[in-house]
JSON list of C-alpha atoms in Angstrom, two decimals:
[
{"chain": "R", "resi": 134, "resn": "MET", "atom": "CA", "xyz": [12.61, -3.53, 22.87]},
{"chain": "R", "resi": 135, "resn": "LYS", "atom": "CA", "xyz": [10.27, -1.92, 25.54]},
{"chain": "R", "resi": 136, "resn": "ILE", "atom": "CA", "xyz": [8.74, 1.17, 23.74]},
{"chain": "R", "resi": 137, "resn": "THR", "atom": "CA", "xyz": [6.54, 3.81, 25.01]},
{"chain": "R", "resi": 138, "resn": "VAL", "atom": "CA", "xyz": [4.13, 5.76, 22.74]},
{"chain": "R", "resi": 139, "resn": "THR", "atom": "CA", "xyz": [1.25, 8.20, 23.08]},
{"chain": "R", "resi": 140, "resn": "VAL", "atom": "CA", "xyz": [-1.55, 7.30, 21.06]},
{"chain": "R", "resi": 141, "resn": "ASN", "atom": "CA", "xyz": [-4.32, 9.71, 21.11]},
{"chain": "R", "resi": 142, "resn": "GLY", "atom": "CA", "xyz": [-3.50, 10.81, 24.42]},
{"chain": "R", "resi": 143, "resn": "ARG", "atom": "CA", "xyz": [-3.00, 7.44, 25.96]},
{"chain": "R", "resi": 144, "resn": "LYS", "atom": "CA", "xyz": [0.22, 5.97, 26.97]},
{"chain": "R", "resi": 145, "resn": "ILE", "atom": "CA", "xyz": [1.00, 2.62, 25.65]},
{"chain": "R", "resi": 146, "resn": "GLN", "atom": "CA", "xyz": [4.65, 1.26, 26.93]},
{"chain": "R", "resi": 147, "resn": "GLU", "atom": "CA", "xyz": [5.37, -2.84, 25.31]},
{"chain": "R", "resi": 148, "resn": "ASP", "atom": "CA", "xyz": [7.52, -4.73, 23.87]},
{"chain": "R", "resi": 149, "resn": "ALA", "atom": "CA", "xyz": [8.03, -4.44, 20.12]},
{"chain": "R", "resi": 150, "resn": "ALA", "atom": "CA", "xyz": [9.84, -6.62, 17.98]},
{"chain": "R", "resi": 151, "resn": "CYS", "atom": "CA", "xyz": [12.33, -4.40, 16.26]},
{"chain": "R", "resi": 152, "resn": "ASP", "atom": "CA", "xyz": [10.72, -5.07, 12.72]},
{"chain": "R", "resi": 153, "resn": "LEU", "atom": "CA", "xyz": [7.39, -4.12, 13.66]},
{"chain": "R", "resi": 154, "resn": "LEU", "atom": "CA", "xyz": [5.59, -1.68, 11.89]},
{"chain": "R", "resi": 155, "resn": "LEU", "atom": "CA", "xyz": [3.64, 1.12, 13.13]},
{"chain": "R", "resi": 156, "resn": "ILE", "atom": "CA", "xyz": [0.63, 0.50, 11.54]},
{"chain": "R", "resi": 157, "resn": "ASP", "atom": "CA", "xyz": [0.23, -3.04, 12.94]},
{"chain": "R", "resi": 158, "resn": "PHE", "atom": "CA", "xyz": [1.43, -1.84, 16.50]},
{"chain": "R", "resi": 159, "resn": "LEU", "atom": "CA", "xyz": [-1.31, 0.67, 15.86]},
{"chain": "R", "resi": 160, "resn": "ARG", "atom": "CA", "xyz": [-3.76, -1.34, 14.67]},
{"chain": "R", "resi": 161, "resn": "ALA", "atom": "CA", "xyz": [-3.30, -4.00, 17.51]},
{"chain": "R", "resi": 162, "resn": "HIS", "atom": "CA", "xyz": [-3.96, -1.18, 19.90]},
{"chain": "R", "resi": 163, "resn": "GLY", "atom": "CA", "xyz": [-7.56, -0.55, 18.38]},
{"chain": "R", "resi": 164, "resn": "CYS", "atom": "CA", "xyz": [-6.51, 1.93, 15.68]},
{"chain": "R", "resi": 165, "resn": "LEU", "atom": "CA", "xyz": [-9.11, 0.44, 12.86]},
{"chain": "R", "resi": 166, "resn": "SER", "atom": "CA", "xyz": [-9.08, 3.76, 11.02]},
{"chain": "R", "resi": 167, "resn": "VAL", "atom": "CA", "xyz": [-5.47, 3.02, 9.72]},
{"chain": "R", "resi": 168, "resn": "LYS", "atom": "CA", "xyz": [-5.69, 0.93, 6.86]},
{"chain": "R", "resi": 169, "resn": "ARG", "atom": "CA", "xyz": [-3.07, -1.46, 5.04]},
{"chain": "R", "resi": 170, "resn": "GLY", "atom": "CA", "xyz": [-3.74, -0.48, 0.89]},
{"chain": "R", "resi": 171, "resn": "CYS", "atom": "CA", "xyz": [-0.97, -0.73, -1.03]},
{"chain": "R", "resi": 172, "resn": "GLU", "atom": "CA", "xyz": [2.22, -1.40, 1.53]},
{"chain": "R", "resi": 173, "resn": "THR", "atom": "CA", "xyz": [4.20, -0.04, -0.34]},
{"chain": "R", "resi": 174, "resn": "SER", "atom": "CA", "xyz": [3.82, 3.65, 0.87]},
{"chain": "R", "resi": 175, "resn": "ASN", "atom": "CA", "xyz": [2.03, 4.70, -2.37]},
{"chain": "R", "resi": 176, "resn": "CYS", "atom": "CA", "xyz": [-1.69, 5.23, -1.24]},
{"chain": "R", "resi": 177, "resn": "GLY", "atom": "CA", "xyz": [-2.07, 6.96, 1.80]},
{"chain": "R", "resi": 178, "resn": "LEU", "atom": "CA", "xyz": [-4.33, 4.51, 3.25]},
{"chain": "R", "resi": 179, "resn": "CYS", "atom": "CA", "xyz": [-2.14, 4.24, 6.35]},
{"chain": "R", "resi": 180, "resn": "THR", "atom": "CA", "xyz": [-1.98, 7.98, 7.44]},
{"chain": "R", "resi": 181, "resn": "VAL", "atom": "CA", "xyz": [-1.07, 9.23, 11.07]},
{"chain": "R", "resi": 182, "resn": "MET", "atom": "CA", "xyz": [0.25, 12.18, 12.70]},
{"chain": "R", "resi": 183, "resn": "LEU", "atom": "CA", "xyz": [3.76, 11.36, 14.31]},
{"chain": "R", "resi": 184, "resn": "ASP", "atom": "CA", "xyz": [4.30, 14.52, 16.21]},
{"chain": "R", "resi": 185, "resn": "GLY", "atom": "CA", "xyz": [1.85, 16.33, 14.51]},
{"chain": "R", "resi": 186, "resn": "ARG", "atom": "CA", "xyz": [3.10, 15.47, 10.87]},
{"chain": "R", "resi": 187, "resn": "PRO", "atom": "CA", "xyz": [1.31, 13.07, 8.66]},
{"chain": "R", "resi": 188, "resn": "VAL", "atom": "CA", "xyz": [3.51, 9.84, 7.77]},
{"chain": "R", "resi": 189, "resn": "LEU", "atom": "CA", "xyz": [2.90, 6.47, 6.22]},
{"chain": "R", "resi": 190, "resn": "SER", "atom": "CA", "xyz": [2.59, 4.18, 9.07]},
{"chain": "R", "resi": 191, "resn": "CYS", "atom": "CA", "xyz": [3.32, 1.30, 7.12]},
{"chain": "R", "resi": 192, "resn": "SER", "atom": "CA", "xyz": [7.22, 2.64, 6.43]},
{"chain": "R", "resi": 193, "resn": "VAL", "atom": "CA", "xyz": [7.78, 3.59, 9.72]},
{"chain": "R", "resi": 194, "resn": "LEU", "atom": "CA", "xyz": [9.18, 1.22, 12.34]},
{"chain": "R", "resi": 195, "resn": "ALA", "atom": "CA", "xyz": [7.14, 1.10, 16.02]},
{"chain": "R", "resi": 196, "resn": "VAL", "atom": "CA", "xyz": [10.19, 1.82, 17.55]},
{"chain": "R", "resi": 197, "resn": "ARG", "atom": "CA", "xyz": [10.44, 4.75, 15.47]},
{"chain": "R", "resi": 198, "resn": "ALA", "atom": "CA", "xyz": [7.34, 6.01, 17.26]},
{"chain": "R", "resi": 199, "resn": "ASP", "atom": "CA", "xyz": [9.26, 5.62, 20.60]},
{"chain": "R", "resi": 200, "resn": "GLY", "atom": "CA", "xyz": [8.74, 8.27, 22.98]},
{"chain": "R", "resi": 201, "resn": "ARG", "atom": "CA", "xyz": [7.00, 10.21, 20.30]},
{"chain": "R", "resi": 202, "resn": "ARG", "atom": "CA", "xyz": [3.22, 11.76, 19.98]},
{"chain": "R", "resi": 203, "resn": "VAL", "atom": "CA", "xyz": [0.63, 9.26, 17.54]},
{"chain": "R", "resi": 204, "resn": "GLU", "atom": "CA", "xyz": [-2.11, 10.45, 16.35]},
{"chain": "R", "resi": 205, "resn": "THR", "atom": "CA", "xyz": [-4.80, 8.32, 14.45]},
{"chain": "R", "resi": 206, "resn": "LEU", "atom": "CA", "xyz": [-8.31, 9.36, 13.27]},
{"chain": "R", "resi": 207, "resn": "GLU", "atom": "CA", "xyz": [-9.51, 8.00, 16.49]},
{"chain": "R", "resi": 208, "resn": "GLY", "atom": "CA", "xyz": [-8.22, 10.78, 18.31]},
{"chain": "R", "resi": 209, "resn": "LEU", "atom": "CA", "xyz": [-9.47, 13.27, 16.36]},
{"chain": "R", "resi": 210, "resn": "GLN", "atom": "CA", "xyz": [-12.85, 13.24, 15.99]},
{"chain": "R", "resi": 211, "resn": "GLU", "atom": "CA", "xyz": [-13.42, 16.76, 16.61]},
{"chain": "R", "resi": 212, "resn": "GLU", "atom": "CA", "xyz": [-11.74, 18.04, 13.74]},
{"chain": "R", "resi": 213, "resn": "ALA", "atom": "CA", "xyz": [-12.46, 15.30, 10.95]},
{"chain": "R", "resi": 214, "resn": "GLU", "atom": "CA", "xyz": [-15.97, 15.00, 11.52]},
{"chain": "R", "resi": 215, "resn": "GLU", "atom": "CA", "xyz": [-16.49, 18.81, 10.99]},
{"chain": "R", "resi": 216, "resn": "PHE", "atom": "CA", "xyz": [-14.71, 18.10, 7.42]},
{"chain": "R", "resi": 217, "resn": "GLY", "atom": "CA", "xyz": [-16.31, 14.98, 6.74]},
{"chain": "R", "resi": 218, "resn": "ALA", "atom": "CA", "xyz": [-19.81, 16.44, 6.19]},
{"chain": "R", "resi": 219, "resn": "PHE", "atom": "CA", "xyz": [-18.39, 18.72, 3.50]},
{"chain": "R", "resi": 220, "resn": "ILE", "atom": "CA", "xyz": [-16.47, 15.37, 2.01]},
{"chain": "R", "resi": 221, "resn": "ALA", "atom": "CA", "xyz": [-19.70, 13.56, 2.41]},
{"chain": "R", "resi": 222, "resn": "ASP", "atom": "CA", "xyz": [-22.23, 16.84, 0.49]},
{"chain": "R", "resi": 223, "resn": "GLN", "atom": "CA", "xyz": [-19.85, 16.40, -2.68]},
{"chain": "R", "resi": 224, "resn": "GLY", "atom": "CA", "xyz": [-20.33, 12.93, -3.39]},
{"chain": "R", "resi": 225, "resn": "ALA", "atom": "CA", "xyz": [-16.57, 11.85, -2.57]},
{"chain": "R", "resi": 226, "resn": "GLU", "atom": "CA", "xyz": [-17.06, 9.34, -0.16]},
{"chain": "R", "resi": 227, "resn": "GLN", "atom": "CA", "xyz": [-18.62, 6.68, -2.46]},
{"chain": "R", "resi": 228, "resn": "CYS", "atom": "CA", "xyz": [-16.96, 3.88, -0.94]},
{"chain": "R", "resi": 229, "resn": "GLY", "atom": "CA", "xyz": [-14.93, 5.11, 2.17]},
{"chain": "R", "resi": 230, "resn": "PHE", "atom": "CA", "xyz": [-11.96, 3.10, 2.25]},
{"chain": "R", "resi": 231, "resn": "CYS", "atom": "CA", "xyz": [-9.88, 6.42, 1.12]},
{"chain": "R", "resi": 232, "resn": "ASN", "atom": "CA", "xyz": [-11.36, 8.66, 3.51]},
{"chain": "R", "resi": 233, "resn": "PRO", "atom": "CA", "xyz": [-9.03, 8.49, 7.00]},
{"chain": "R", "resi": 234, "resn": "GLY", "atom": "CA", "xyz": [-5.77, 8.58, 5.22]},
{"chain": "R", "resi": 235, "resn": "LEU", "atom": "CA", "xyz": [-7.75, 11.34, 3.04]},
{"chain": "R", "resi": 236, "resn": "MET", "atom": "CA", "xyz": [-8.30, 13.22, 6.41]},
{"chain": "R", "resi": 237, "resn": "MET", "atom": "CA", "xyz": [-5.85, 12.91, 7.92]},
{"chain": "R", "resi": 238, "resn": "ASN", "atom": "CA", "xyz": [-3.80, 14.58, 5.30]},
{"chain": "R", "resi": 239, "resn": "ALA", "atom": "CA", "xyz": [-6.42, 17.25, 5.19]},
{"chain": "R", "resi": 240, "resn": "ILE", "atom": "CA", "xyz": [-6.51, 18.09, 8.95]},
{"chain": "R", "resi": 241, "resn": "ALA", "atom": "CA", "xyz": [-2.19, 18.22, 8.29]},
{"chain": "R", "resi": 242, "resn": "LEU", "atom": "CA", "xyz": [-2.79, 20.75, 5.42]},
{"chain": "R", "resi": 243, "resn": "PHE", "atom": "CA", "xyz": [-5.32, 22.90, 7.74]},
{"chain": "R", "resi": 244, "resn": "ARG", "atom": "CA", "xyz": [-2.57, 22.63, 10.45]},
{"chain": "R", "resi": 245, "resn": "GLU", "atom": "CA", "xyz": [-0.22, 23.56, 8.63]},
{"chain": "R", "resi": 246, "resn": "ASN", "atom": "CA", "xyz": [-1.92, 26.32, 6.14]},
{"chain": "R", "resi": 247, "resn": "PRO", "atom": "CA", "xyz": [-5.42, 27.52, 7.25]},
{"chain": "R", "resi": 248, "resn": "GLU", "atom": "CA", "xyz": [-6.02, 29.57, 3.54]},
{"chain": "R", "resi": 249, "resn": "PRO", "atom": "CA", "xyz": [-4.18, 26.90, 0.96]},
{"chain": "R", "resi": 250, "resn": "GLU", "atom": "CA", "xyz": [-4.63, 27.95, -2.54]},
{"chain": "R", "resi": 251, "resn": "GLU", "atom": "CA", "xyz": [-6.05, 25.13, -4.74]},
{"chain": "R", "resi": 252, "resn": "GLU", "atom": "CA", "xyz": [-2.74, 23.43, -5.79]},
{"chain": "R", "resi": 253, "resn": "GLU", "atom": "CA", "xyz": [-1.61, 23.78, -2.55]},
{"chain": "R", "resi": 254, "resn": "ILE", "atom": "CA", "xyz": [-4.76, 21.50, -1.54]},
{"chain": "R", "resi": 255, "resn": "LYS", "atom": "CA", "xyz": [-3.91, 19.38, -4.63]},
{"chain": "R", "resi": 256, "resn": "GLU", "atom": "CA", "xyz": [-0.52, 18.43, -3.29]},
{"chain": "R", "resi": 257, "resn": "TYR", "atom": "CA", "xyz": [-1.97, 17.60, -0.04]},
{"chain": "R", "resi": 258, "resn": "LEU", "atom": "CA", "xyz": [-4.24, 14.42, -1.86]},
{"chain": "R", "resi": 259, "resn": "ALA", "atom": "CA", "xyz": [-1.40, 13.52, -4.47]},
{"chain": "R", "resi": 260, "resn": "GLY", "atom": "CA", "xyz": [-0.74, 10.75, -1.82]},
{"chain": "R", "resi": 261, "resn": "ASN", "atom": "CA", "xyz": [-3.60, 9.58, -1.31]},
{"chain": "R", "resi": 262, "resn": "LEU", "atom": "CA", "xyz": [-5.40, 6.59, -3.73]},
{"chain": "R", "resi": 263, "resn": "CYS", "atom": "CA", "xyz": [-8.96, 6.88, -4.42]},
{"chain": "R", "resi": 264, "resn": "ARG", "atom": "CA", "xyz": [-10.64, 4.28, -6.53]},
{"chain": "R", "resi": 265, "resn": "CYS", "atom": "CA", "xyz": [-13.70, 5.69, -7.07]},
{"chain": "R", "resi": 266, "resn": "SER", "atom": "CA", "xyz": [-13.98, 9.50, -7.06]},
{"chain": "R", "resi": 267, "resn": "GLY", "atom": "CA", "xyz": [-11.25, 10.80, -9.48]},
{"chain": "R", "resi": 268, "resn": "TYR", "atom": "CA", "xyz": [-10.46, 13.67, -6.10]},
{"chain": "R", "resi": 269, "resn": "GLU", "atom": "CA", "xyz": [-12.78, 16.52, -7.88]},
{"chain": "R", "resi": 270, "resn": "GLY", "atom": "CA", "xyz": [-15.61, 15.69, -5.30]},
{"chain": "R", "resi": 271, "resn": "GLN", "atom": "CA", "xyz": [-12.71, 15.93, -2.20]},
{"chain": "R", "resi": 272, "resn": "LEU", "atom": "CA", "xyz": [-11.06, 19.27, -3.74]},
{"chain": "R", "resi": 273, "resn": "ARG", "atom": "CA", "xyz": [-14.52, 20.58, -3.91]},
{"chain": "R", "resi": 274, "resn": "GLY", "atom": "CA", "xyz": [-15.16, 19.35, -0.19]},
{"chain": "R", "resi": 275, "resn": "ILE", "atom": "CA", "xyz": [-12.05, 20.77, 0.84]},
{"chain": "R", "resi": 276, "resn": "GLN", "atom": "CA", "xyz": [-12.90, 23.87, -0.59]},
{"chain": "R", "resi": 277, "resn": "ALA", "atom": "CA", "xyz": [-16.51, 24.29, 0.54]},
{"chain": "R", "resi": 278, "resn": "TYR", "atom": "CA", "xyz": [-15.06, 23.87, 4.17]},
{"chain": "R", "resi": 279, "resn": "LEU", "atom": "CA", "xyz": [-12.62, 26.50, 4.39]},
{"chain": "R", "resi": 280, "resn": "ALA", "atom": "CA", "xyz": [-15.23, 28.61, 2.85]},
{"chain": "R", "resi": 281, "resn": "TRP", "atom": "CA", "xyz": [-17.54, 28.00, 5.07]},
{"chain": "R", "resi": 282, "resn": "LYS", "atom": "CA", "xyz": [-14.61, 28.59, 8.23]},
{"chain": "R", "resi": 283, "resn": "LYS", "atom": "CA", "xyz": [-14.07, 31.44, 6.62]},
{"chain": "R", "resi": 284, "resn": "GLY", "atom": "CA", "xyz": [-17.43, 32.76, 6.96]},
{"chain": "R", "resi": 285, "resn": "VAL", "atom": "CA", "xyz": [-17.64, 31.17, 10.64]},
{"chain": "R", "resi": 286, "resn": "ARG", "atom": "CA", "xyz": [-14.50, 33.08, 11.67]},
{"chain": "R", "resi": 287, "resn": "SER", "atom": "CA", "xyz": [-15.86, 36.75, 9.93]}
]
């Protein structure tokens, strides 16, 4: 089936097999931040924005993205760069494997709710498997980033 997907602002048209997963489509087009982890929709490593909403690309067929807009971490560098320093500052970047998925969900959270409560942050982190840190560093990094943003806006 011929599909047209806008990936990080670039229109891609190609034939796609009906069973091609979005993760494979994106990686074939150079989006290497989209990682394969559990392949059961449980770890969050493959999170991308589909029309501005976070989805797990390992559980979405590429044909379902036809006519839609997909953003990966490669396309969100400006948003991610600022926030990433706060995660690193908290020592939550140990191996870094989970960071792209975590950052995609954090960006979705910031867009949806610029001033989330701690429980809301934890809800967004819940879908991201991190084998190194125990999530406390990520939570502290997000809270520090939000406090900094609030100070910048004042």
